[in-house]
Amino acid sequence: MQLYIANQNYSTWSLRAWLIFDHYNLAADVIKLKLFTPDFYNTLAKVTPTAKVPTLVDGDVAVWDSLAILEYVNDAYLNGTAWPSSIAERALARAISAEMHSGFFNIRNELPMNCRAKRKLVLSEGAQKDIARIDAIWSEQMERYPEGWLFGEWSIADAMFAPLALRVETYGIKLSDKAQQYQQRVLNSPSIKEWLAEASLEKDIVEEDEAGEPV
Ligand SMILES: N[C@@H](CCC(=O)N[C@@H](CS)C(=O)NCC(=O)O)C(=O)O
């Protein structure tokens, strides 16, 4: 299998797909392309009609889109275990993952992932609302699973929310105690530490993802 990703400092969608491979120790050749370069588009043109990362190639199967990759890996290699086992929990996990996948536009626009940076900026009302919603999701799940991931065991929902934990760190966003507990759990996980170590070696700057003032 080949997993195409982009700059680890900036690429939130890449992180989501990469996490399932790292978490379950699944083998894949990770091909890292530099965002917005000719090599990025030329290489991806051969494997995906969207020319976006992440893209997974598994033999004859090509899957573009982070959530579709997570679903594919779960179906093909994990026997469905990357979602919670109960139907009700699975429905909730899917609902919040879809909410993440198709929403939170204020955060996405104002607070680009920038792992190696510490920044300050003034949040719009919309971004504050997005953060309040994330805080509510994380703290409700921590009430239910104080010692675990969002649904106790690690699941696709944790992959979907991981980039948010990194943004909270970059922009010094204040969370409630329970939500912060989850954020710290994500930051302290071996996979995220590995991702951050790799991101810290990158030198490329993507200007449009450099927001706020250095702290
Ligand atoms: N909905 C897609 C979004 C993928 C996406 O926008 N990827 C960005 C990088 S994080 C990309 O490839 N951008 C290159 C471009 O837009 O030219 C997913 O979930 O994978």
Short mmCIF file of C-alpha atoms and ligand atoms in Angstrom, two decimals:
data_model
loop_
_atom_site.label_atom_id
_atom_site.label_comp_id
_atom_site.label_asym_id
_atom_site.label_seq_id
_atom_site.Cartn_x
_atom_site.Cartn_y
_atom_site.Cartn_z
CA MET A 1 0.00 0.00 0.00
CA GLN A 2 1.10 3.54 -0.66
CA LEU A 3 -0.19 6.41 1.42
CA TYR A 4 0.37 9.83 -0.13
CA ILE A 5 0.52 12.66 2.38
CA ALA A 6 1.78 16.25 2.44
CA ASN A 7 3.83 18.47 4.78
CA GLN A 8 3.34 17.09 8.26
CA ASN A 9 3.55 20.57 9.74
CA TYR A 10 0.45 21.71 7.88
CA SER A 11 -1.62 18.84 6.47
CA THR A 12 -4.50 18.03 8.78
CA TRP A 13 -6.18 15.61 6.40
CA SER A 14 -2.93 13.71 5.92
CA LEU A 15 -2.56 13.34 9.68
CA ARG A 16 -6.01 11.78 10.01
CA ALA A 17 -5.31 9.04 7.47
CA TRP A 18 -1.73 8.45 8.65
CA LEU A 19 -2.91 7.91 12.23
CA ILE A 20 -4.82 4.71 11.53
CA PHE A 21 -1.71 3.13 9.99
CA ASP A 22 0.49 4.22 12.86
CA HIS A 23 -1.98 3.33 15.59
CA TYR A 24 -2.50 -0.23 14.32
CA ASN A 25 1.04 -0.71 13.04
CA LEU A 26 -0.21 -1.36 9.52
CA ALA A 27 2.44 -1.40 6.83
CA ALA A 28 2.29 1.25 4.11
CA ASP A 29 4.87 3.17 2.13
CA VAL A 30 4.31 6.77 3.12
CA ILE A 31 5.05 9.12 0.25
CA LYS A 32 5.34 12.70 1.42
CA LEU A 33 4.84 15.43 -1.17
CA LYS A 34 5.43 19.15 -0.69
CA LEU A 35 2.15 21.06 -0.86
CA PHE A 36 1.50 23.22 -3.93
CA THR A 37 4.64 22.15 -5.83
CA PRO A 38 4.70 20.76 -9.41
CA ASP A 39 5.93 17.43 -8.00
CA PHE A 40 2.85 17.28 -5.74
CA TYR A 41 0.42 17.64 -8.65
CA ASN A 42 2.42 15.55 -11.16
CA THR A 43 2.75 12.63 -8.75
CA LEU A 44 -0.87 12.72 -7.60
CA ALA A 45 -2.21 13.05 -11.14
CA LYS A 46 -1.08 9.46 -11.72
CA VAL A 47 -3.10 8.08 -8.79
CA THR A 48 -6.08 10.32 -8.00
CA PRO A 49 -8.49 12.45 -10.04
CA THR A 50 -8.62 15.04 -7.23
CA ALA A 51 -4.87 15.72 -6.89
CA LYS A 52 -5.33 15.99 -3.14
CA VAL A 53 -3.81 14.25 -0.17
CA PRO A 54 -4.31 11.97 1.56
CA THR A 55 -4.66 9.33 -1.12
CA LEU A 56 -4.25 5.62 -0.49
CA VAL A 57 -3.35 3.15 -3.21
CA ASP A 58 -3.85 -0.51 -2.36
CA GLY A 59 -3.23 -2.57 -5.47
CA ASP A 60 -6.04 -1.72 -7.89
CA VAL A 61 -7.89 0.33 -5.29
CA ALA A 62 -7.30 4.07 -5.00
CA VAL A 63 -9.02 5.96 -2.19
CA TRP A 64 -8.84 9.72 -1.95
CA ASP A 65 -10.33 11.56 1.02
CA SER A 66 -9.32 11.09 4.63
CA LEU A 67 -12.58 9.66 5.99
CA ALA A 68 -12.94 7.30 3.02
CA ILE A 69 -9.40 6.03 3.68
CA LEU A 70 -10.15 5.49 7.37
CA GLU A 71 -13.29 3.55 6.42
CA TYR A 72 -11.45 1.51 3.79
CA VAL A 73 -8.64 0.51 6.15
CA ASN A 74 -11.19 -0.34 8.83
CA ASP A 75 -13.12 -2.57 6.40
CA ALA A 76 -10.17 -4.15 4.61
CA TYR A 77 -7.68 -4.67 7.45
CA LEU A 78 -9.28 -4.16 10.85
CA ASN A 79 -12.47 -6.17 10.64
CA GLY A 80 -14.50 -3.09 11.57
CA THR A 81 -12.80 -2.63 14.94
CA ALA A 82 -11.80 1.00 14.36
CA TRP A 83 -15.36 2.08 15.15
CA PRO A 84 -16.99 1.42 18.55
CA SER A 85 -18.69 -1.99 18.72
CA SER A 86 -22.16 -0.90 19.90
CA ILE A 87 -24.55 0.41 17.24
CA ALA A 88 -25.49 3.47 19.31
CA GLU A 89 -21.87 4.38 20.05
CA ARG A 90 -20.91 3.79 16.42
CA ALA A 91 -23.68 6.11 15.29
CA LEU A 92 -22.47 8.84 17.64
CA ALA A 93 -18.83 8.31 16.63
CA ARG A 94 -19.83 8.57 12.97
CA ALA A 95 -21.96 11.65 13.61
CA ILE A 96 -19.16 13.60 15.31
CA SER A 97 -16.63 12.42 12.72
CA ALA A 98 -18.91 13.59 9.92
CA GLU A 99 -19.49 16.84 11.80
CA MET A 100 -15.72 17.32 11.82
CA HIS A 101 -15.31 16.30 8.19
CA SER A 102 -17.94 18.68 6.86
CA GLY A 103 -17.86 21.56 9.33
CA PHE A 104 -15.85 23.79 11.62
CA PHE A 105 -15.06 26.12 8.74
CA ASN A 106 -14.23 29.08 10.95
CA ILE A 107 -11.49 27.12 12.67
CA ARG A 108 -10.23 25.77 9.38
CA ASN A 109 -10.05 29.25 7.87
CA GLU A 110 -8.66 31.12 10.85
CA LEU A 111 -6.49 28.56 12.62
CA PRO A 112 -4.53 26.52 10.08
CA MET A 113 -2.63 23.59 11.54
CA ASN A 114 0.98 24.71 12.05
CA CYS A 115 2.49 22.13 14.40
CA ARG A 116 5.88 23.74 14.97
CA ALA A 117 4.54 27.25 15.74
CA LYS A 118 3.18 29.02 18.82
CA ARG A 119 0.91 31.88 17.78
CA LYS A 120 -1.59 34.32 19.19
CA LEU A 121 -4.56 35.76 17.35
CA VAL A 122 -8.02 37.16 17.98
CA LEU A 123 -10.74 34.60 17.31
CA SER A 124 -13.88 35.58 15.43
CA GLU A 125 -17.27 34.86 17.00
CA GLY A 126 -17.67 31.96 14.57
CA ALA A 127 -14.36 30.40 15.58
CA GLN A 128 -15.28 30.77 19.25
CA LYS A 129 -18.53 28.94 18.55
CA ASP A 130 -16.64 26.14 16.77
CA ILE A 131 -14.28 25.81 19.72
CA ALA A 132 -17.16 25.73 22.19
CA ARG A 133 -18.69 22.87 20.19
CA ILE A 134 -15.42 20.93 20.17
CA ASP A 135 -15.03 21.55 23.89
CA ALA A 136 -18.54 20.15 24.43
CA ILE A 137 -17.85 17.01 22.35
CA TRP A 138 -14.55 16.29 24.06
CA SER A 139 -15.75 16.98 27.59
CA GLU A 140 -18.95 14.94 27.18
CA GLN A 141 -16.92 11.97 25.97
CA MET A 142 -14.40 12.41 28.81
CA GLU A 143 -17.30 12.31 31.28
CA ARG A 144 -18.24 8.95 29.80
CA TYR A 145 -14.73 7.56 29.30
CA PRO A 146 -12.48 9.35 31.82
CA GLU A 147 -9.52 7.06 31.23
CA GLY A 148 -9.79 6.52 27.53
CA TRP A 149 -10.12 7.95 24.06
CA LEU A 150 -13.35 9.55 22.84
CA PHE A 151 -15.11 6.17 22.94
CA GLY A 152 -12.82 4.39 25.40
CA GLU A 153 -10.79 2.45 22.85
CA TRP A 154 -9.09 4.50 20.10
CA SER A 155 -11.39 4.91 17.11
CA ILE A 156 -11.69 6.72 13.81
CA ALA A 157 -13.30 9.60 15.74
CA ASP A 158 -9.95 10.16 17.49
CA ALA A 159 -8.19 10.32 14.14
CA MET A 160 -10.71 12.88 12.90
CA PHE A 161 -10.24 15.18 15.91
CA ALA A 162 -6.46 14.87 16.33
CA PRO A 163 -5.53 17.97 14.29
CA LEU A 164 -7.74 20.06 16.58
CA ALA A 165 -5.64 19.06 19.58
CA LEU A 166 -2.57 20.38 17.75
CA ARG A 167 -4.27 23.66 16.82
CA VAL A 168 -5.27 24.18 20.46
CA GLU A 169 -1.57 23.95 21.31
CA THR A 170 -0.35 26.23 18.52
CA TYR A 171 -2.82 29.02 19.27
CA GLY A 172 -2.94 28.64 23.08
CA ILE A 173 -6.71 28.08 23.12
CA LYS A 174 -8.30 27.73 26.54
CA LEU A 175 -10.51 24.69 27.06
CA SER A 176 -12.54 23.35 29.96
CA ASP A 177 -10.67 20.93 32.23
CA LYS A 178 -12.26 17.82 30.77
CA ALA A 179 -11.66 18.87 27.16
CA GLN A 180 -8.09 19.76 28.01
CA GLN A 181 -7.64 16.33 29.54
CA TYR A 182 -8.51 14.83 26.15
CA GLN A 183 -6.32 17.29 24.27
CA GLN A 184 -3.35 16.34 26.45
CA ARG A 185 -4.04 12.65 25.93
CA VAL A 186 -3.81 13.20 22.18
CA LEU A 187 -0.61 15.25 22.48
CA ASN A 188 1.04 12.64 24.68
CA SER A 189 0.20 9.69 22.43
CA PRO A 190 3.17 7.99 20.74
CA SER A 191 1.69 8.50 17.26
CA ILE A 192 1.29 12.25 17.69
CA LYS A 193 4.77 12.55 19.17
CA GLU A 194 6.15 10.74 16.14
CA TRP A 195 4.19 12.97 13.75
CA LEU A 196 5.43 16.12 15.53
CA ALA A 197 9.03 14.92 15.47
CA GLU A 198 8.79 14.40 11.72
CA ALA A 199 7.02 17.74 11.21
CA SER A 200 9.74 19.54 13.17
CA LEU A 201 12.33 18.48 10.59
CA GLU A 202 10.49 20.24 7.77
CA LYS A 203 11.74 23.61 6.58
CA ASP A 204 9.12 24.57 3.99
CA ILE A 205 6.82 27.51 4.68
CA VAL A 206 3.29 27.61 3.28
CA GLU A 207 2.47 31.30 3.62
CA GLU A 208 -1.31 30.89 3.56
CA ASP A 209 -1.10 28.59 6.59
CA GLU A 210 0.97 31.00 8.68
CA ALA A 211 -1.64 32.82 10.79
CA GLY A 212 -1.35 35.02 13.86
CA GLU A 213 1.60 36.65 15.61
CA PRO A 214 4.52 34.69 17.05
CA VAL A 215 4.21 34.32 20.84
N1 LIG B 1 -11.92 16.29 2.05
C1 LIG B 1 -10.57 15.94 1.71
C2 LIG B 1 -9.69 17.19 1.76
C3 LIG B 1 -8.31 16.94 1.24
C4 LIG B 1 -7.50 18.22 1.09
O1 LIG B 1 -8.06 19.33 0.93
N2 LIG B 1 -6.17 18.08 1.14
C5 LIG B 1 -5.28 19.23 1.01
C6 LIG B 1 -4.06 19.09 1.93
S1 LIG B 1 -4.44 19.05 3.63
C7 LIG B 1 -4.69 19.22 -0.41
O2 LIG B 1 -4.38 18.19 -0.96
N3 LIG B 1 -4.51 20.42 -0.97
C8 LIG B 1 -3.87 20.59 -2.24
C9 LIG B 1 -4.66 21.44 -3.16
O3 LIG B 1 -5.80 21.83 -2.78
O4 LIG B 1 -4.18 21.73 -4.26
C10 LIG B 1 -10.09 14.85 2.68
O5 LIG B 1 -10.75 14.66 3.71
O6 LIG B 1 -9.10 14.17 2.43
#
